[in-house]
Amino acid sequence: MIRLKIFLLVSTLTAASAEEMQAPWTSLFDGTDLSAWSIEASPADEDKDFITLDNGTIWAHATAPDMIPKNHVWLLTRKEYSDFILTLKFQSVRGDTGNSGIQFRSRLDETGTMQGPQLDLHPAGPWRTGMLYDMTTGVNRFLAPDLPIKDVKEHLAAPGFIFHFSDDKPAWNEMEITAIGPHIKCVLNGVTVIDFHDEKDVLKDAFHRKYDVGTTGYIGLQIHGGTPSDLRFKDIRIKDLSAP
């Protein structure tokens, strides 16, 4: 009887997943407009155009000495997502010393601070790209690998890791992010960078419940405050698997 119950439960979950996977793809950026997004910046940065459209791409740029943001700048979806598959392409300039990331299940708090998990996008140390970092106040550490930021070193990069700069061929990186329940997976250029199962319910703890993040929230592209950045994004689409 116990085996039968387990079998039925697994079968139900498998069927539900298969049904969810039939959800259509939706474009979040097709190269023409940013209607699915909003730009969020602190008062000190809101008068500068750090995020613009250029040649069919989203150009996140902060390169001139008078164009370095004092705080993080965000391009956030106007819609919240819980479970999803997100695909996008991004391009990074060789020598970029900045830092960025793909925020998800996140939101800005009342102080303008972003709370929630992020997949790192780190041109200065490209081997960190795709690793799972948690920006939530009180956490501020990597979840995959499960280490403080100071202990995350290059030897922890995924076997076969691939990263392209804009002067490489191909010049674009392809990333796929899957977030379904406690399972978060990032594939970069065909290589699985992280495959995280939140077995300890870290993303549901008191820190995350305080800001209503970790399981639901917005998707965002980051320009890191205080450092130069020169990144481009295109072909962003999402399969929304959130329960109705």
mmCIF file of C-alpha atoms in Angstrom:
data_model
loop_
_atom_site.group_PDB
_atom_site.id
_atom_site.type_symbol
_atom_site.label_atom_id
_atom_site.label_comp_id
_atom_site.label_asym_id
_atom_site.label_seq_id
_atom_site.Cartn_x
_atom_site.Cartn_y
_atom_site.Cartn_z
ATOM 1 C CA MET A 1 0.000 0.000 0.000
ATOM 2 C CA ILE A 2 2.822 2.411 0.853
ATOM 3 C CA ARG A 3 4.558 1.668 -2.457
ATOM 4 C CA LEU A 4 1.312 2.274 -4.323
ATOM 5 C CA LYS A 5 0.790 5.642 -2.633
ATOM 6 C CA ILE A 6 4.328 6.689 -3.448
ATOM 7 C CA PHE A 7 3.905 5.576 -7.057
ATOM 8 C CA LEU A 8 0.658 7.511 -7.428
ATOM 9 C CA LEU A 9 2.213 10.614 -5.902
ATOM 10 C CA VAL A 10 5.240 10.506 -8.210
ATOM 11 C CA SER A 11 3.013 9.808 -11.217
ATOM 12 C CA THR A 12 0.812 12.793 -10.372
ATOM 13 C CA LEU A 13 3.795 15.104 -10.003
ATOM 14 C CA THR A 14 5.289 13.848 -13.275
ATOM 15 C CA ALA A 15 2.014 14.371 -15.101
ATOM 16 C CA ALA A 16 1.630 17.853 -13.636
ATOM 17 C CA SER A 17 5.150 18.758 -14.699
ATOM 18 C CA ALA A 18 4.546 17.460 -18.213
ATOM 19 C CA GLU A 19 1.329 19.498 -18.418
ATOM 20 C CA GLU A 20 3.071 22.620 -17.139
ATOM 21 C CA MET A 21 5.846 22.219 -19.683
ATOM 22 C CA GLN A 22 3.279 22.725 -22.440
ATOM 23 C CA ALA A 23 2.962 26.383 -21.399
ATOM 24 C CA PRO A 24 3.812 28.732 -24.269
ATOM 25 C CA TRP A 25 6.968 30.789 -24.505
ATOM 26 C CA THR A 26 6.482 34.540 -24.040
ATOM 27 C CA SER A 27 8.937 37.146 -25.268
ATOM 28 C CA LEU A 28 10.181 39.562 -22.596
ATOM 29 C CA PHE A 29 12.391 41.394 -25.079
ATOM 30 C CA ASP A 30 12.248 41.061 -28.846
ATOM 31 C CA GLY A 31 14.683 43.856 -29.682
ATOM 32 C CA THR A 32 12.183 46.666 -30.125
ATOM 33 C CA ASP A 33 10.919 47.946 -26.769
ATOM 34 C CA LEU A 34 11.071 47.614 -22.991
ATOM 35 C CA SER A 35 7.336 47.522 -22.356
ATOM 36 C CA ALA A 36 7.664 44.376 -20.217
ATOM 37 C CA TRP A 37 10.208 46.066 -17.955
ATOM 38 C CA SER A 38 10.724 49.016 -15.629
ATOM 39 C CA ILE A 39 14.007 50.752 -14.826
ATOM 40 C CA GLU A 40 14.621 51.214 -11.102
ATOM 41 C CA ALA A 41 17.400 53.499 -9.842
ATOM 42 C CA SER A 42 18.144 55.509 -6.734
ATOM 43 C CA PRO A 43 17.516 59.292 -6.793
ATOM 44 C CA ALA A 44 21.265 59.807 -7.265
ATOM 45 C CA ASP A 45 21.199 57.801 -10.518
ATOM 46 C CA GLU A 46 17.727 58.255 -11.981
ATOM 47 C CA ASP A 47 18.703 61.155 -14.276
ATOM 48 C CA LYS A 48 21.239 59.039 -16.232
ATOM 49 C CA ASP A 49 20.537 56.568 -19.034
ATOM 50 C CA PHE A 50 22.343 53.463 -17.854
ATOM 51 C CA ILE A 51 19.947 51.143 -19.689
ATOM 52 C CA THR A 52 19.060 51.873 -23.305
ATOM 53 C CA LEU A 53 18.015 50.135 -26.518
ATOM 54 C CA ASP A 54 20.823 49.784 -29.061
ATOM 55 C CA ASN A 55 20.832 47.769 -32.294
ATOM 56 C CA GLY A 56 18.162 45.382 -31.104
ATOM 57 C CA THR A 57 19.768 44.798 -27.718
ATOM 58 C CA ILE A 58 19.344 45.992 -24.155
ATOM 59 C CA TRP A 59 22.564 47.868 -23.491
ATOM 60 C CA ALA A 60 23.484 48.087 -19.808
ATOM 61 C CA HIS A 61 26.359 50.516 -19.801
ATOM 62 C CA ALA A 62 28.218 52.529 -17.214
ATOM 63 C CA THR A 63 31.636 53.174 -18.672
ATOM 64 C CA ALA A 64 32.400 56.903 -18.644
ATOM 65 C CA PRO A 65 33.880 58.327 -15.410
ATOM 66 C CA ASP A 66 30.779 60.468 -14.854
ATOM 67 C CA MET A 67 28.452 57.552 -15.661
ATOM 68 C CA ILE A 68 29.315 55.116 -12.883
ATOM 69 C CA PRO A 69 26.145 54.532 -10.817
ATOM 70 C CA LYS A 70 26.357 55.302 -7.131
ATOM 71 C CA ASN A 71 23.953 52.459 -6.346
ATOM 72 C CA HIS A 72 22.674 49.382 -8.141
ATOM 73 C CA VAL A 73 20.470 50.025 -11.166
ATOM 74 C CA TRP A 74 17.823 47.450 -12.078
ATOM 75 C CA LEU A 75 15.758 46.514 -15.097
ATOM 76 C CA LEU A 76 12.824 44.622 -13.574
ATOM 77 C CA THR A 77 9.944 42.743 -15.146
ATOM 78 C CA ARG A 78 6.557 44.321 -14.537
ATOM 79 C CA LYS A 79 5.156 40.882 -13.737
ATOM 80 C CA GLU A 80 6.041 38.543 -10.876
ATOM 81 C CA TYR A 81 7.044 34.932 -11.482
ATOM 82 C CA SER A 82 7.321 31.906 -9.206
ATOM 83 C CA ASP A 83 8.099 28.868 -11.376
ATOM 84 C CA PHE A 84 9.518 29.426 -14.832
ATOM 85 C CA ILE A 85 12.075 28.638 -17.498
ATOM 86 C CA LEU A 86 13.930 31.737 -18.710
ATOM 87 C CA THR A 87 16.272 31.870 -21.692
ATOM 88 C CA LEU A 88 18.386 34.802 -22.816
ATOM 89 C CA LYS A 89 21.584 35.770 -24.573
ATOM 90 C CA PHE A 90 24.135 38.176 -23.124
ATOM 91 C CA GLN A 91 27.364 39.721 -24.269
ATOM 92 C CA SER A 92 30.276 40.983 -22.202
ATOM 93 C CA VAL A 93 33.253 43.122 -23.171
ATOM 94 C CA ARG A 94 36.674 41.694 -22.409
ATOM 95 C CA GLY A 95 38.348 43.686 -19.637
ATOM 96 C CA ASP A 96 35.043 44.738 -18.040
ATOM 97 C CA THR A 97 35.751 45.006 -14.312
ATOM 98 C CA GLY A 98 32.095 45.293 -13.336
ATOM 99 C CA ASN A 99 29.612 42.869 -11.911
ATOM 100 C CA SER A 100 26.030 42.031 -12.785
ATOM 101 C CA GLY A 101 23.471 39.317 -12.275
ATOM 102 C CA ILE A 102 20.089 37.868 -13.160
ATOM 103 C CA GLN A 103 17.798 38.470 -10.202
ATOM 104 C CA PHE A 104 14.665 36.319 -9.787
ATOM 105 C CA ARG A 105 11.920 35.713 -7.222
ATOM 106 C CA SER A 106 13.050 39.073 -5.864
ATOM 107 C CA ARG A 107 11.789 42.545 -5.075
ATOM 108 C CA LEU A 108 12.981 45.969 -3.973
ATOM 109 C CA ASP A 109 12.279 46.785 -0.325
ATOM 110 C CA GLU A 110 11.133 50.160 0.978
ATOM 111 C CA THR A 111 14.746 51.430 1.043
ATOM 112 C CA GLY A 112 15.356 50.521 -2.598
ATOM 113 C CA THR A 113 17.513 47.519 -1.686
ATOM 114 C CA MET A 114 17.048 44.401 -3.794
ATOM 115 C CA GLN A 115 16.099 41.321 -1.803
ATOM 116 C CA GLY A 116 16.200 37.782 -3.165
ATOM 117 C CA PRO A 117 18.363 35.283 -5.078
ATOM 118 C CA GLN A 118 20.547 36.065 -8.061
ATOM 119 C CA LEU A 119 22.486 34.108 -10.658
ATOM 120 C CA ASP A 120 25.832 35.832 -10.880
ATOM 121 C CA LEU A 121 27.046 37.429 -14.099
ATOM 122 C CA HIS A 122 30.639 38.371 -13.477
ATOM 123 C CA PRO A 123 32.812 39.468 -16.423
ATOM 124 C CA ALA A 124 35.756 40.305 -14.148
ATOM 125 C CA GLY A 125 35.842 36.644 -13.099
ATOM 126 C CA PRO A 126 33.705 34.903 -15.691
ATOM 127 C CA TRP A 127 34.015 31.498 -13.973
ATOM 128 C CA ARG A 128 31.565 32.826 -11.341
ATOM 129 C CA THR A 129 28.828 33.376 -13.919
ATOM 130 C CA GLY A 130 25.747 31.269 -13.240
ATOM 131 C CA MET A 131 26.535 30.564 -9.597
ATOM 132 C CA LEU A 132 23.651 31.192 -7.193
ATOM 133 C CA TYR A 133 24.074 34.167 -4.863
ATOM 134 C CA ASP A 134 21.523 35.361 -2.303
ATOM 135 C CA MET A 135 21.318 39.140 -1.913
ATOM 136 C CA THR A 136 18.704 38.947 0.843
ATOM 137 C CA THR A 137 19.623 41.043 3.875
ATOM 138 C CA GLY A 138 20.874 38.715 6.590
ATOM 139 C CA VAL A 139 22.051 36.107 4.079
ATOM 140 C CA ASN A 140 24.422 37.732 1.536
ATOM 141 C CA ARG A 141 26.279 34.595 0.538
ATOM 142 C CA PHE A 142 26.441 32.013 -2.216
ATOM 143 C CA LEU A 143 23.934 29.173 -2.020
ATOM 144 C CA ALA A 144 25.494 27.170 -4.849
ATOM 145 C CA PRO A 145 28.290 26.628 -4.125
ATOM 146 C CA ASP A 146 27.301 26.840 -0.449
ATOM 147 C CA LEU A 147 30.008 29.255 0.657
ATOM 148 C CA PRO A 148 30.655 32.848 1.758
ATOM 149 C CA ILE A 149 31.674 35.053 -1.141
ATOM 150 C CA LYS A 150 35.317 35.198 -0.003
ATOM 151 C CA ASP A 151 35.628 31.415 -0.307
ATOM 152 C CA VAL A 152 34.264 31.075 -3.847
ATOM 153 C CA LYS A 153 37.307 30.450 -6.044
ATOM 154 C CA GLU A 154 37.920 29.613 -9.694
ATOM 155 C CA HIS A 155 38.502 25.899 -9.056
ATOM 156 C CA LEU A 156 34.796 25.636 -8.142
ATOM 157 C CA ALA A 157 33.715 26.448 -11.710
ATOM 158 C CA ALA A 158 31.650 23.741 -13.390
ATOM 159 C CA PRO A 159 33.648 21.169 -15.403
ATOM 160 C CA GLY A 160 33.723 22.219 -19.043
ATOM 161 C CA PHE A 161 32.665 25.798 -18.186
ATOM 162 C CA ILE A 162 32.391 28.035 -21.270
ATOM 163 C CA PHE A 163 32.217 31.833 -21.399
ATOM 164 C CA HIS A 164 32.423 34.077 -24.481
ATOM 165 C CA PHE A 165 33.520 37.694 -24.665
ATOM 166 C CA SER A 166 32.306 40.057 -27.373
ATOM 167 C CA ASP A 167 35.523 39.612 -29.399
ATOM 168 C CA ASP A 168 35.158 35.815 -29.394
ATOM 169 C CA LYS A 169 33.305 33.652 -31.885
ATOM 170 C CA PRO A 170 30.526 33.215 -30.945
ATOM 171 C CA ALA A 171 30.277 36.581 -29.235
ATOM 172 C CA TRP A 172 27.090 35.799 -27.326
ATOM 173 C CA ASN A 173 26.516 33.599 -24.294
ATOM 174 C CA GLU A 174 23.300 31.587 -24.028
ATOM 175 C CA MET A 175 21.790 31.065 -20.587
ATOM 176 C CA GLU A 176 18.821 28.998 -19.471
ATOM 177 C CA ILE A 177 17.445 29.361 -15.942
ATOM 178 C CA THR A 178 14.909 26.900 -14.562
ATOM 179 C CA ALA A 179 13.178 27.590 -11.248
ATOM 180 C CA ILE A 180 10.501 25.097 -10.239
ATOM 181 C CA GLY A 181 9.668 24.905 -6.561
ATOM 182 C CA PRO A 182 12.864 24.288 -4.581
ATOM 183 C CA HIS A 183 14.814 23.299 -7.703
ATOM 184 C CA ILE A 184 16.964 25.962 -9.403
ATOM 185 C CA LYS A 185 19.156 25.131 -12.369
ATOM 186 C CA CYS A 186 21.377 27.283 -14.581
ATOM 187 C CA VAL A 187 22.800 26.126 -17.907
ATOM 188 C CA LEU A 188 25.378 28.384 -19.603
ATOM 189 C CA ASN A 189 26.400 27.649 -23.179
ATOM 190 C CA GLY A 190 25.191 24.076 -22.818
ATOM 191 C CA VAL A 191 27.037 23.432 -19.539
ATOM 192 C CA THR A 192 25.130 23.000 -16.263
ATOM 193 C CA VAL A 193 26.685 25.530 -13.886
ATOM 194 C CA ILE A 194 24.487 24.866 -10.845
ATOM 195 C CA ASP A 195 21.742 22.360 -10.075
ATOM 196 C CA PHE A 196 20.449 23.466 -6.689
ATOM 197 C CA HIS A 197 17.819 21.709 -4.604
ATOM 198 C CA ASP A 198 16.739 23.779 -1.624
ATOM 199 C CA GLU A 199 16.423 20.796 0.699
ATOM 200 C CA LYS A 200 16.821 22.972 3.811
ATOM 201 C CA ASP A 201 14.166 25.478 2.683
ATOM 202 C CA VAL A 202 16.699 28.301 2.894
ATOM 203 C CA LEU A 203 14.647 30.373 0.454
ATOM 204 C CA LYS A 204 11.623 30.064 2.735
ATOM 205 C CA ASP A 205 13.313 31.076 5.990
ATOM 206 C CA ALA A 206 12.549 34.145 8.120
ATOM 207 C CA PHE A 207 14.931 36.385 6.167
ATOM 208 C CA HIS A 208 13.100 35.668 2.908
ATOM 209 C CA ARG A 209 9.603 35.712 4.393
ATOM 210 C CA LYS A 210 10.318 39.177 5.778
ATOM 211 C CA TYR A 211 10.630 40.542 2.227
ATOM 212 C CA ASP A 212 8.283 38.048 0.517
ATOM 213 C CA VAL A 213 11.061 36.750 -1.736
ATOM 214 C CA GLY A 214 12.759 33.456 -2.506
ATOM 215 C CA THR A 215 9.702 31.675 -3.901
ATOM 216 C CA THR A 216 8.067 34.463 -5.899
ATOM 217 C CA GLY A 217 8.909 37.933 -7.172
ATOM 218 C CA TYR A 218 10.332 39.844 -10.112
ATOM 219 C CA ILE A 219 13.089 39.011 -12.588
ATOM 220 C CA GLY A 220 15.765 41.671 -12.968
ATOM 221 C CA LEU A 221 18.976 42.574 -14.787
ATOM 222 C CA GLN A 222 21.558 44.390 -12.687
ATOM 223 C CA ILE A 223 24.085 47.161 -13.205
ATOM 224 C CA HIS A 224 26.273 47.014 -10.121
ATOM 225 C CA GLY A 225 26.745 50.283 -8.283
ATOM 226 C CA GLY A 226 30.227 51.775 -8.015
ATOM 227 C CA THR A 227 31.799 49.836 -10.885
ATOM 228 C CA PRO A 228 31.933 50.159 -14.690
ATOM 229 C CA SER A 229 29.666 47.901 -16.736
ATOM 230 C CA ASP A 230 29.276 47.132 -20.426
ATOM 231 C CA LEU A 231 26.761 44.356 -21.089
ATOM 232 C CA ARG A 232 24.165 43.578 -23.708
ATOM 233 C CA PHE A 233 21.116 41.316 -23.540
ATOM 234 C CA LYS A 234 18.777 40.024 -26.230
ATOM 235 C CA ASP A 235 16.317 37.245 -27.117
ATOM 236 C CA ILE A 236 14.820 37.133 -23.621
ATOM 237 C CA ARG A 237 11.846 34.798 -23.319
ATOM 238 C CA ILE A 238 10.073 32.988 -20.523
ATOM 239 C CA LYS A 239 7.840 29.959 -20.020
ATOM 240 C CA ASP A 240 5.664 30.789 -17.018
ATOM 241 C CA LEU A 241 5.039 27.625 -14.994
ATOM 242 C CA SER A 242 3.544 29.354 -11.978
ATOM 243 C CA ALA A 243 0.358 27.821 -10.647
ATOM 244 C CA PRO A 244 -2.797 29.806 -11.539
#
